[in-house]
Coordinates of N, CA and C in Angstrom, one line a residue:
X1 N 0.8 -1.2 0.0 CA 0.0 0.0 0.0 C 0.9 1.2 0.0
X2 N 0.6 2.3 -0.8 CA 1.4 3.4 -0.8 C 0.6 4.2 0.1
X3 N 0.9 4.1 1.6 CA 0.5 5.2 2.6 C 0.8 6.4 2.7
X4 N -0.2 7.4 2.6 CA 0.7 8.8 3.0 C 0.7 9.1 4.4
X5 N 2.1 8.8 4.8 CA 1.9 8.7 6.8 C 2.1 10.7 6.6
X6 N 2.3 11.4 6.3 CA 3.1 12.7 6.0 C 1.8 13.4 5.9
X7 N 0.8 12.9 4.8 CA -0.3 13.9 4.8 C -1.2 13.2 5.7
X8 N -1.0 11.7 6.2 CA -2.4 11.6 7.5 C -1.8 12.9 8.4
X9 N -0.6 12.6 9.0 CA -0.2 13.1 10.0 C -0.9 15.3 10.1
X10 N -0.9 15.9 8.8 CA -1.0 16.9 8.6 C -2.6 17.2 8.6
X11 N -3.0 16.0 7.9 CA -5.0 16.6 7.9 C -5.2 16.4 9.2
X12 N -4.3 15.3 10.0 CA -5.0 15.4 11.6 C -4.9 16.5 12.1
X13 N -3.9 17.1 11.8 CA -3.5 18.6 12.4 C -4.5 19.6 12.1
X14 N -4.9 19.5 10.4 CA -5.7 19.9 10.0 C -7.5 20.5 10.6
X15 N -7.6 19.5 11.1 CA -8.9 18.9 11.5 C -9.0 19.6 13.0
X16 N -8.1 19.3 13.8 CA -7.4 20.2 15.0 C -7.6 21.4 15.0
X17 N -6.8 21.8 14.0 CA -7.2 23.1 13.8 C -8.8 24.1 13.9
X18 N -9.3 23.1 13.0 CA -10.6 23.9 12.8 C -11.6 23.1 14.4
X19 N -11.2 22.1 15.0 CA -11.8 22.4 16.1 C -11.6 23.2 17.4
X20 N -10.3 23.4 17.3 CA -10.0 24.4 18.1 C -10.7 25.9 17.8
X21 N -10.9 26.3 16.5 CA -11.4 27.5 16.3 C -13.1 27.7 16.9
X22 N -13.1 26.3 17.3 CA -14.5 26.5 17.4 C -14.8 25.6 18.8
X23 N -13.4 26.1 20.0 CA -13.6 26.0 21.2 C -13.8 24.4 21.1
X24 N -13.4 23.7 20.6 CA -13.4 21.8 21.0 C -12.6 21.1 21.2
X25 N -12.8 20.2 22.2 CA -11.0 19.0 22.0 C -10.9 18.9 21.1
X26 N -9.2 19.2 21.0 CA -8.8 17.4 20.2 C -9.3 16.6 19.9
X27 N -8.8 16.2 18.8 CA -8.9 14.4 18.6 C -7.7 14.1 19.1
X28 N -7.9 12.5 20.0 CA -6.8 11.9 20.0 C -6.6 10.7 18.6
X29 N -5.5 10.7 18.1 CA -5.2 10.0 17.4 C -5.1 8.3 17.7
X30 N -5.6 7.6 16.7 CA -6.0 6.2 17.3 C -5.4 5.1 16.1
X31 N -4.6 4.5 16.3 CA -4.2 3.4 15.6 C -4.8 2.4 15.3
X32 N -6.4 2.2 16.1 CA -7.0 1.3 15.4 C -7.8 1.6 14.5
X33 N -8.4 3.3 14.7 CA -9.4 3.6 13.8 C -8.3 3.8 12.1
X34 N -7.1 4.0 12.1 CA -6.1 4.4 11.4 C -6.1 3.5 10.6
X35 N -5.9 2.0 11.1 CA -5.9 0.7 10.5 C -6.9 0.8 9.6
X36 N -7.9 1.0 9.9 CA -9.4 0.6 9.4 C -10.1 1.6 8.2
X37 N -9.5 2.6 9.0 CA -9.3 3.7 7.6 C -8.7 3.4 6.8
X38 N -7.1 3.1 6.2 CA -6.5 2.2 5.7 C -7.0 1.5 4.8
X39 N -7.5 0.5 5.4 CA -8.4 -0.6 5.0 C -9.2 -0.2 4.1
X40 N -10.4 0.8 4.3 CA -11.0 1.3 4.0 C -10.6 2.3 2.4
X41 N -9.6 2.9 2.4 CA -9.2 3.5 2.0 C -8.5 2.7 0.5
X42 N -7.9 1.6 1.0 CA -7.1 0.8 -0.4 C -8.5 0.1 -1.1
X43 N -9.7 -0.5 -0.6 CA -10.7 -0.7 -1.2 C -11.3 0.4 -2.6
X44 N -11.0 1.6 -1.8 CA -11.2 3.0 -3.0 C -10.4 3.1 -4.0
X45 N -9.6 2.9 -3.5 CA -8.2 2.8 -4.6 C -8.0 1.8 -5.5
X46 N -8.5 0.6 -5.5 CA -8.9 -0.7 -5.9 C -10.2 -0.5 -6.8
X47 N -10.6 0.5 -6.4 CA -12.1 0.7 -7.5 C -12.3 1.6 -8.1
X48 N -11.1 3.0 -7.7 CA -11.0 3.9 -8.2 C -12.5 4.8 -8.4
X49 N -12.8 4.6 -6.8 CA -14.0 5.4 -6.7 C -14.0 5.8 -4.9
X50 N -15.0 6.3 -4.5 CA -15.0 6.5 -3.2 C -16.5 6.2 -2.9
X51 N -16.7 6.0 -1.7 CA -18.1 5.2 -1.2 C -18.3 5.0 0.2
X52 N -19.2 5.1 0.9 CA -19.4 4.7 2.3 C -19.6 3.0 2.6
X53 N -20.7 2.6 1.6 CA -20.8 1.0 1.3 C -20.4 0.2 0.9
X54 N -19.1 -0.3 1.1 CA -18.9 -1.1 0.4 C -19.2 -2.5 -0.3
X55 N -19.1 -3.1 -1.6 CA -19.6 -4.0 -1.7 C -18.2 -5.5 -1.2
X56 N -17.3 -4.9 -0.7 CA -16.6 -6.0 0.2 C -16.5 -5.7 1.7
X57 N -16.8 -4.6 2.5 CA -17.1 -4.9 3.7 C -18.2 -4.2 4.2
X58 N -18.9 -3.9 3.3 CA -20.2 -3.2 4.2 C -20.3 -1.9 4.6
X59 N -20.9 -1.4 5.4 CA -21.1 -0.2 5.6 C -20.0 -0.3 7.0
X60 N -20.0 1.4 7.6 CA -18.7 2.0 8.2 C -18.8 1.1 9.2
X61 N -20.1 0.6 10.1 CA -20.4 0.2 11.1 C -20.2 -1.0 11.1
X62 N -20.0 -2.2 9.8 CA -20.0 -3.2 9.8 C -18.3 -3.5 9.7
X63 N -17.5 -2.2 9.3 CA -16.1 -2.5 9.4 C -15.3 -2.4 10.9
X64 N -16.2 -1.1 12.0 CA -16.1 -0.9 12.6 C -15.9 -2.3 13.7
X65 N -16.9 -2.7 13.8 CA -17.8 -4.6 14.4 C -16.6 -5.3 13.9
X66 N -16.1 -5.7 12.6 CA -15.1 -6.8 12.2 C -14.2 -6.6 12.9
X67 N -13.6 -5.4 13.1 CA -12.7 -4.9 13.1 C -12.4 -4.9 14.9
X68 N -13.6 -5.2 15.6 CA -13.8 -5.1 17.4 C -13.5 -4.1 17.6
X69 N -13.8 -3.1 17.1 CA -13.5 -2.0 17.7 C -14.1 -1.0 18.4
X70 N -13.9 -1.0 19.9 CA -15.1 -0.4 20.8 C -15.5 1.3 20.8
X71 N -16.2 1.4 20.2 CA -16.8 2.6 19.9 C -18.4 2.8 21.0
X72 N -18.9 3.9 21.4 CA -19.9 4.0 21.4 C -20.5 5.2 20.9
X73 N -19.9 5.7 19.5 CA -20.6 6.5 18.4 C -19.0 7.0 17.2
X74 N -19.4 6.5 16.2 CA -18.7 6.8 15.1 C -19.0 7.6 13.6
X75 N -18.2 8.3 13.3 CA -18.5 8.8 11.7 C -17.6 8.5 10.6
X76 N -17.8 8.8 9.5 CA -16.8 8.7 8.5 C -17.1 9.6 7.3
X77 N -15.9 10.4 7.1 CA -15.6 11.1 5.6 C -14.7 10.1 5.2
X78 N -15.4 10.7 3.9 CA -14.4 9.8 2.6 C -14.1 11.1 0.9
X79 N -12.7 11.1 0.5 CA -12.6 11.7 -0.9 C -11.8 11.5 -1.3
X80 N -11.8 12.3 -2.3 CA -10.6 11.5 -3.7 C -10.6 12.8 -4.3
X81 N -8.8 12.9 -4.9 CA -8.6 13.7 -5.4 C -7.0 13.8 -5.3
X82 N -6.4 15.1 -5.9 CA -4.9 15.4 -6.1 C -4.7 16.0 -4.7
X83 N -4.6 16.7 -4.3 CA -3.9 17.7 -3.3 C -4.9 17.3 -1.6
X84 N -4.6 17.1 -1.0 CA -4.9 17.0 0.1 C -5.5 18.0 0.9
X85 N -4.9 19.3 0.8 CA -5.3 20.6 1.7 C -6.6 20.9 1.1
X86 N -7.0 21.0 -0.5 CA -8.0 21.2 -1.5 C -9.1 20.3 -0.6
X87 N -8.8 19.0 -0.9 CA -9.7 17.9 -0.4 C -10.6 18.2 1.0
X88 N -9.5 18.7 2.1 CA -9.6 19.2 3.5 C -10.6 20.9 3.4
X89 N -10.5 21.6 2.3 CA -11.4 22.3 2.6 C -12.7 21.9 2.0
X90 N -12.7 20.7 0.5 CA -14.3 20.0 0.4 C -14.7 19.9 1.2
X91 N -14.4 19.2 2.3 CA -14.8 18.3 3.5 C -15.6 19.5 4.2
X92 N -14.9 20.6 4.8 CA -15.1 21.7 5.7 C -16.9 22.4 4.5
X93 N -16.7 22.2 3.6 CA -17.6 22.8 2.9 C -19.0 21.9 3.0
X94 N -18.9 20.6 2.9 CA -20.2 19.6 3.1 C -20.5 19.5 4.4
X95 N -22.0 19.6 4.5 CA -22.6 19.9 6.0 C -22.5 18.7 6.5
X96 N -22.4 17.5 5.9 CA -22.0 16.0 6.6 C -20.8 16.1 7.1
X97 N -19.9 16.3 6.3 CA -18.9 15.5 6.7 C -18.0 16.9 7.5
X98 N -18.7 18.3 7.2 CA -17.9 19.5 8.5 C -18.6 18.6 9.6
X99 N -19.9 18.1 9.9 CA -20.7 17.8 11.2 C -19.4 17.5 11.9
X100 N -19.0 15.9 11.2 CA -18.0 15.2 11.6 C -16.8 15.6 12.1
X101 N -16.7 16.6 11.5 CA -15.5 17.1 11.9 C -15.4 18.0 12.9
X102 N -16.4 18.4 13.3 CA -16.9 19.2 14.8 C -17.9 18.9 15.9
X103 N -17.7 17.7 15.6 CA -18.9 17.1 16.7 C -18.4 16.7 17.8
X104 N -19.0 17.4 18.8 CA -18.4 17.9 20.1 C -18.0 16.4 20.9
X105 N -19.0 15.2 20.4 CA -19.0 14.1 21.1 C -17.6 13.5 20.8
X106 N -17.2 13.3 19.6 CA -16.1 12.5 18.9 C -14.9 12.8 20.3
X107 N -13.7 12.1 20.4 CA -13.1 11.9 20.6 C -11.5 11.2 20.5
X108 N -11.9 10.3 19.4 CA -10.7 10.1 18.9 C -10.4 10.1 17.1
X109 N -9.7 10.3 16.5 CA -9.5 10.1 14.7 C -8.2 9.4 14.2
X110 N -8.8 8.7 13.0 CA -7.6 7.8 12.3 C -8.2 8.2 11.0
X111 N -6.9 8.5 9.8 CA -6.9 8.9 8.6 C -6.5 8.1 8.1
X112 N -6.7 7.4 7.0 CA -6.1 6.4 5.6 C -5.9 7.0 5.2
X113 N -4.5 7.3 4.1 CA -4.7 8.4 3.3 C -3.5 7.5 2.4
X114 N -4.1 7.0 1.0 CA -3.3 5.9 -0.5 C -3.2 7.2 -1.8
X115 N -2.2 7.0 -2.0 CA -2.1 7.4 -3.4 C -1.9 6.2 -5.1
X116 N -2.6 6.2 -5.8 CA -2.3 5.6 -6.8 C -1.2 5.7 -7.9
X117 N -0.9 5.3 -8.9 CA 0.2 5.4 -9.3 C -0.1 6.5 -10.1
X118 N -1.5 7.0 -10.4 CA -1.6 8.5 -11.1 C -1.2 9.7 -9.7
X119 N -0.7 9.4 -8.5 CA -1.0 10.1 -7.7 C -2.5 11.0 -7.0
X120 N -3.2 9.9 -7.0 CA -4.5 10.6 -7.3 C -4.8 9.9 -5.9
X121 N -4.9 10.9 -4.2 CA -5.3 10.8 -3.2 C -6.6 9.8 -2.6
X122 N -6.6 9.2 -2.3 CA -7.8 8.6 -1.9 C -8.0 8.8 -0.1
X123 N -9.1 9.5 0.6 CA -8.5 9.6 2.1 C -10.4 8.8 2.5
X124 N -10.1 8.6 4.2 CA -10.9 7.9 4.6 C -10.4 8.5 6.1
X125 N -11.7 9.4 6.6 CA -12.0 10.2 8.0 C -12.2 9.2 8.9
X126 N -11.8 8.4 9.7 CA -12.6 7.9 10.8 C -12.9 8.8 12.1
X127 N -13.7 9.0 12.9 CA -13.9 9.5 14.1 C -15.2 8.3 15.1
X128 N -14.3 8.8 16.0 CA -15.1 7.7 17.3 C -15.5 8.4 18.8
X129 N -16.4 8.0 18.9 CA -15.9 8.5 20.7 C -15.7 6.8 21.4
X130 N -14.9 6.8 22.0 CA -14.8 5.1 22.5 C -15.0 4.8 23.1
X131 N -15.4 3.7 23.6 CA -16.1 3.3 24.5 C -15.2 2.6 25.2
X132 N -15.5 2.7 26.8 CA -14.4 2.3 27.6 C -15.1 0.7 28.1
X133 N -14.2 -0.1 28.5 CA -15.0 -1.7 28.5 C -14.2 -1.7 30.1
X134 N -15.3 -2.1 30.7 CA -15.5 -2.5 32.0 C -15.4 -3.8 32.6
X135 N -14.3 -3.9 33.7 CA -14.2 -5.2 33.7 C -15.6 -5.7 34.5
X136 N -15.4 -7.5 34.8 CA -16.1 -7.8 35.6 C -16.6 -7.3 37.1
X137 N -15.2 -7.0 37.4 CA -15.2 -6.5 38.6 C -15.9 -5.0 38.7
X138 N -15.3 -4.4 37.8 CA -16.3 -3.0 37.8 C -17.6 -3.1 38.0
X139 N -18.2 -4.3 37.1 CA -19.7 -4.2 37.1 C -20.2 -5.1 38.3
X140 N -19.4 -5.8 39.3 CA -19.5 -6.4 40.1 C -20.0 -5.3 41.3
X141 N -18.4 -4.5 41.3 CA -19.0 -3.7 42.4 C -19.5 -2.5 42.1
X142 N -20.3 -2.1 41.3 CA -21.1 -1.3 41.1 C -22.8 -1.9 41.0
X143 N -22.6 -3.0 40.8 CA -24.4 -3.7 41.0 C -24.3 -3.8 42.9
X144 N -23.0 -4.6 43.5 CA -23.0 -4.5 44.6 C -23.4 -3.1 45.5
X145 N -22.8 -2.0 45.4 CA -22.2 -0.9 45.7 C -24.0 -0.5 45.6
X146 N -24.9 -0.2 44.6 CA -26.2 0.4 44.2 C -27.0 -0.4 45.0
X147 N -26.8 -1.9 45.0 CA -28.0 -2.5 45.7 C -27.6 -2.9 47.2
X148 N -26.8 -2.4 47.9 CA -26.5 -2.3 49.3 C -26.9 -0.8 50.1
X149 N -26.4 0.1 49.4 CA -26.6 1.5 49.6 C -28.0 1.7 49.7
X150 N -29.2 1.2 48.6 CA -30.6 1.2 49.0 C -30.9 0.5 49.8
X151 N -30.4 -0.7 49.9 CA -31.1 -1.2 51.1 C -31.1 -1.1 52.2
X152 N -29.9 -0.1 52.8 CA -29.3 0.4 54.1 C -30.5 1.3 54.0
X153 N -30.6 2.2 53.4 CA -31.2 3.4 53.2 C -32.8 2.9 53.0
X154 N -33.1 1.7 53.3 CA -34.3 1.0 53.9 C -34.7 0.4 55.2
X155 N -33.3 0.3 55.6 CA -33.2 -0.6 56.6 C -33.2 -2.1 56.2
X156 N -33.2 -2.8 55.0 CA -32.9 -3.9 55.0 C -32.1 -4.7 55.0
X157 N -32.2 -5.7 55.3 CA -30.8 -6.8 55.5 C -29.8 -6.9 54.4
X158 N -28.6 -7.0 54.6 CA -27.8 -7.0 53.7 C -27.4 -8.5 52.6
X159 N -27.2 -8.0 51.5 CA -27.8 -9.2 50.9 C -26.9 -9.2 49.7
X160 N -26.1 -10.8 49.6 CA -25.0 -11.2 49.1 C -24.6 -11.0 47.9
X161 N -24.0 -11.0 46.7 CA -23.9 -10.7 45.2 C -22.6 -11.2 44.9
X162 N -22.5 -11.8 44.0 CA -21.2 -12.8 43.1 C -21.5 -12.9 41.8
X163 N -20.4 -12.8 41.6 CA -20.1 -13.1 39.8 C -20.2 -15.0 39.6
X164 N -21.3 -15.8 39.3 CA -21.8 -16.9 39.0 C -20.6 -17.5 37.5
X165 N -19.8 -18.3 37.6 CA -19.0 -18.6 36.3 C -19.8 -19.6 35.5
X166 N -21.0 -20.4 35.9 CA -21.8 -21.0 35.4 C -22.5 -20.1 34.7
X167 N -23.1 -19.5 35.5 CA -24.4 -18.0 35.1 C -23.7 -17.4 33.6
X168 N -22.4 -17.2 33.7 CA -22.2 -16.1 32.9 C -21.7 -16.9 31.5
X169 N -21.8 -18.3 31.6 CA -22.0 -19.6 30.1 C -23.1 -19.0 29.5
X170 N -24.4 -18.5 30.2 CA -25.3 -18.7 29.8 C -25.2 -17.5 29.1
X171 N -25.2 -16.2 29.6 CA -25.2 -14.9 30.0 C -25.5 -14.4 28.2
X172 N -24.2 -15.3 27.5 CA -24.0 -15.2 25.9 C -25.5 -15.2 24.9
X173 N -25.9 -16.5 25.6 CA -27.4 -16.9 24.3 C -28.3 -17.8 25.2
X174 N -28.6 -16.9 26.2 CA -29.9 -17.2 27.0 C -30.7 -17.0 26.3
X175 N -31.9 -17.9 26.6 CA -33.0 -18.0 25.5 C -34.7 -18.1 26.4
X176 N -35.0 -16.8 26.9 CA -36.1 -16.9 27.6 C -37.6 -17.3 27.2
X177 N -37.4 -17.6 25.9 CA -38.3 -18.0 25.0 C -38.4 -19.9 25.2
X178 N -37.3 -20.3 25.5 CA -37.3 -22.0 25.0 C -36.8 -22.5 26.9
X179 N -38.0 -23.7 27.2 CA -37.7 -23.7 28.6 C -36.9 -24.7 28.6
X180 N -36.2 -25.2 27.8 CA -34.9 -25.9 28.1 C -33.9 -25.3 28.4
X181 N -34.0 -24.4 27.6 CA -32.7 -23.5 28.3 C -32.8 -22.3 29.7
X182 N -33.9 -22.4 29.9 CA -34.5 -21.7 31.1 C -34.3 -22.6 32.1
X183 N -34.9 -23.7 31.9 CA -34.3 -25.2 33.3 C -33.0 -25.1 33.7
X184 N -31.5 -25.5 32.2 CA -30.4 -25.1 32.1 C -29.8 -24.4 33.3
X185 N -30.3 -22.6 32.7 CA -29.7 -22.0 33.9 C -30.1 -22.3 35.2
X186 N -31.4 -22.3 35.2 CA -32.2 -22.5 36.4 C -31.9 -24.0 37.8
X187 N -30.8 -24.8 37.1 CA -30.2 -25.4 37.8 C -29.1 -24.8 38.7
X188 N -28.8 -23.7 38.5 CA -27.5 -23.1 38.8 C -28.0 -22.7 40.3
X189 N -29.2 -22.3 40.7 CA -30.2 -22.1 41.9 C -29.7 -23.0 42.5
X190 N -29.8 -24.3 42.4 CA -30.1 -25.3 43.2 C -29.0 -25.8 44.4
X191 N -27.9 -24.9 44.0 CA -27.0 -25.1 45.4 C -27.2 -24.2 46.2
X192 N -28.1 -23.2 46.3 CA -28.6 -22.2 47.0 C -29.8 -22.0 47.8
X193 N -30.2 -22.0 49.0 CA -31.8 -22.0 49.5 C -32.7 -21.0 49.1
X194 N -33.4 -21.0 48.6 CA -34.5 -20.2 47.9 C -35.6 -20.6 47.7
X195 N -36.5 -20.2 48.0 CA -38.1 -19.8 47.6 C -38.5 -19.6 46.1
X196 N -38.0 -18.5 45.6 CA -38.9 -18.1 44.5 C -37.3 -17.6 43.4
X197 N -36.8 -17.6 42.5 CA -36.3 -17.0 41.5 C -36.9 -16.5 40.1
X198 N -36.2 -15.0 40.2 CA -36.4 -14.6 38.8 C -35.4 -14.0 38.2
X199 N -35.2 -13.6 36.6 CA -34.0 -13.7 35.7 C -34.6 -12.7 35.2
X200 N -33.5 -11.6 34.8 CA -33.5 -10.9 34.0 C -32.0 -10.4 33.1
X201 N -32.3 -10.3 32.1 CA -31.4 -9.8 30.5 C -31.4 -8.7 30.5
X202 N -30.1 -8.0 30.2 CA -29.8 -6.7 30.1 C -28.4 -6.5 28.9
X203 N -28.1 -5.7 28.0 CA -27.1 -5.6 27.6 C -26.8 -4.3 27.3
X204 N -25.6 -3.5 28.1 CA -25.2 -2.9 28.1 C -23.8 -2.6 27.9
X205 N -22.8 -1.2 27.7 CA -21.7 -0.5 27.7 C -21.5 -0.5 29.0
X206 N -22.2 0.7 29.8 CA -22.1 0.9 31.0 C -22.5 0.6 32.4
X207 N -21.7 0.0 33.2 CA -22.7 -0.2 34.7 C -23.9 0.7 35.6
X208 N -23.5 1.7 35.0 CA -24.4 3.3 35.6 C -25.8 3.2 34.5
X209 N -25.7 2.2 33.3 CA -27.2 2.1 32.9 C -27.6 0.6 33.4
X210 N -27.2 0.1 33.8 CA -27.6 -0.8 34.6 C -28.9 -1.1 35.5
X211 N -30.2 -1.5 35.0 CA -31.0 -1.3 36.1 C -31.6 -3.0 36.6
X212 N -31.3 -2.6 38.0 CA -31.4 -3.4 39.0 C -32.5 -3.7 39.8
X213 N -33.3 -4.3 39.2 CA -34.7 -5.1 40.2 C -34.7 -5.3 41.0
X214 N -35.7 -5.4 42.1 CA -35.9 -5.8 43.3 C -35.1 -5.5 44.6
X215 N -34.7 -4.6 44.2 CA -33.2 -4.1 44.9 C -33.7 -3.8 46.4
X216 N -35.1 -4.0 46.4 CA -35.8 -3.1 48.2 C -37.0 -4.1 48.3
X217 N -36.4 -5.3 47.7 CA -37.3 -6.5 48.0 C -37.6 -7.4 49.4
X218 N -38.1 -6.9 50.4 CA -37.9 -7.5 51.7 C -37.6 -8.9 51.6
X219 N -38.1 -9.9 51.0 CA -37.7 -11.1 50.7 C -36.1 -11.7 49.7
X220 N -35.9 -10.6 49.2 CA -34.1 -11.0 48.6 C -33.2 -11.5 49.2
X221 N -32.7 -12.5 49.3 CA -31.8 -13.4 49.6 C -30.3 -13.3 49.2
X222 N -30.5 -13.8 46.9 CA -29.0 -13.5 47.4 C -29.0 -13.2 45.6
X223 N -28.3 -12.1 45.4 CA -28.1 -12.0 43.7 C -26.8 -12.6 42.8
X224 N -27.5 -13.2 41.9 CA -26.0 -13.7 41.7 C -25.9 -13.1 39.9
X225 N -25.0 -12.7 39.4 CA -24.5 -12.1 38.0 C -23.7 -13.2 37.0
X226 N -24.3 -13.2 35.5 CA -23.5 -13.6 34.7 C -23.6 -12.2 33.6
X227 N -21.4 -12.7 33.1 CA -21.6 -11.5 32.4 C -21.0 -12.3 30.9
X228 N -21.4 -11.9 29.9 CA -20.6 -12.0 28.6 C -20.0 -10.8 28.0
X229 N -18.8 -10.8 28.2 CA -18.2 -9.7 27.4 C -17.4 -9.4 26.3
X230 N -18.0 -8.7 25.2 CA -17.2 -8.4 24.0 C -16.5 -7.2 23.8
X231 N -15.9 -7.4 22.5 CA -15.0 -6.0 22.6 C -15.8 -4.8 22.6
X232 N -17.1 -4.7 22.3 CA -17.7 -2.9 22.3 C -19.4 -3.5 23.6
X233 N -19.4 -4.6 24.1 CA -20.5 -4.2 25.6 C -20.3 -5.7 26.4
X234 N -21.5 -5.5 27.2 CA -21.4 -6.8 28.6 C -23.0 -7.5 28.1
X235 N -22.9 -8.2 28.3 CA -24.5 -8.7 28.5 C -24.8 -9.2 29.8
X236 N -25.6 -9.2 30.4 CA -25.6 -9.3 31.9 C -27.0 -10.1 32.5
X237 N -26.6 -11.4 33.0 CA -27.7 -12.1 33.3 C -28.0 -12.2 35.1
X238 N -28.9 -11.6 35.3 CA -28.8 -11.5 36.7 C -30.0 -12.5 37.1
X239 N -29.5 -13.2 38.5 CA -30.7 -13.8 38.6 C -30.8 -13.9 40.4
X240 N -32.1 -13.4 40.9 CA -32.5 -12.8 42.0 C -33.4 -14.2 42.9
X241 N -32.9 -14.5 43.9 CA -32.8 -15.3 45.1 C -33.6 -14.9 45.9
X242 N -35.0 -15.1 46.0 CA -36.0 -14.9 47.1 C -36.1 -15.8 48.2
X243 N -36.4 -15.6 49.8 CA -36.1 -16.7 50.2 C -37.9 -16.9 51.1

């Protein structure tokens, strides 16, 4: 691939520029979104066209996913042409792709930027804001931490919570539809004293959208969490111990 590391490095600066005139961070510069731009970028040059869809990887979102790359909001410019700086004021001139370039949320940017052997630019904008991945433990003691603090603040008994390694097999392609796989997990109970259990599915980014049932249940016994985690969220199987 004929990379231009010389003119990425300059439209980033570029792009800098015009956010700062208008009071915004930086972009931090990101080597994965860079890759993928790239990526993106030698597909144009291979077709000698420019495009958001491609017919070998899809749309920006579907390169983004291949690619694992944890985002929780992305954009993309894309052009072609001779001179780079020229290209950098198209951009600033189209109300899409200026959005992109000033969108207060963004956070990070990676530029592909190929030339052909006519020398004829092909570039590819990524911007992301990214998403931070949380470990287990984070979301451990933050389900813990939320459903102790109300309960005190009820006066109720304090009431146990663990990360289940069985629970969180399921956590992936629990199926509340089909009661074989509902028995399944529902065996995982059975080393525990309890009354009554109920399950609930959640998939989230963050622990702070996390919502937690029964959390001021006089009868709660003991909660126990399964989590599946990928590179951009958690899925989170929780399942609540009445006694």
């Amino acid at each position: 691939m004929n990379i231009q590391k010389n003119l990425e490095s300059r439209m980033i600066q570029l792009v800098n520029n015009v956010r700062k005139s208008y009071n915004l961070q930086p972009l931090q510069f990101c080597n994965g979104l860079c890759d993928i731009a790239r990526k993106h970028s030698l597909d144009q040059l291979q077709s000698n066209n420019i495009f958001h869809i491609s017919p070998k990887t899809g749309t920006v979102q579907d390169r983004m996913d291949n690619n694992q790359y944890p985002y929780s909001l992305f954009g993309e410019n894309v052009a072609m042409g001779q001179n780079m700086v020229t290209l950098h004021q198209k951009l600033l001139k189209s109300k899409g792709h200026f959005k992109n370039i000033v969108h207060r949320d963004f956070s990070h940017i990676g530029i592909g930027i190929l030339a052909n052997h006519k020398n004829r630019l092909f570039i590819t904008q990524l911007f992301s804001k990214k998403a931070k991945i949380y470990s287990r433990i984070e979301f451990l003691n933050f389900v813990e931490g939320k459903l102790q603090n109300q309960r005190n603040n009820q006066r109720l008994s304090f009431v146990p919570i663990s990360i289940n390694e069985n629970l969180c097999k399921y956590a992936k392609n629990i199926d509340f539809s089909n009661q074989s796989s509902i028995d399944r997990v529902m065996n995982i109970a059975q080393q525990y004293s309890y009354r009554t259990v109920k399950m609930e599915y959640q998939s989230t980014t963050n622990p702070s959208s996390l919502n937690i049932s029964h959390i001021c249940h006089p009868n709660l016994n003991r909660v126990l969490i399964g989590i599946d985690q990928t590179y951009n969220t958690n899925r989170i199987l929780l399942m609540y111990l009445f006694r």
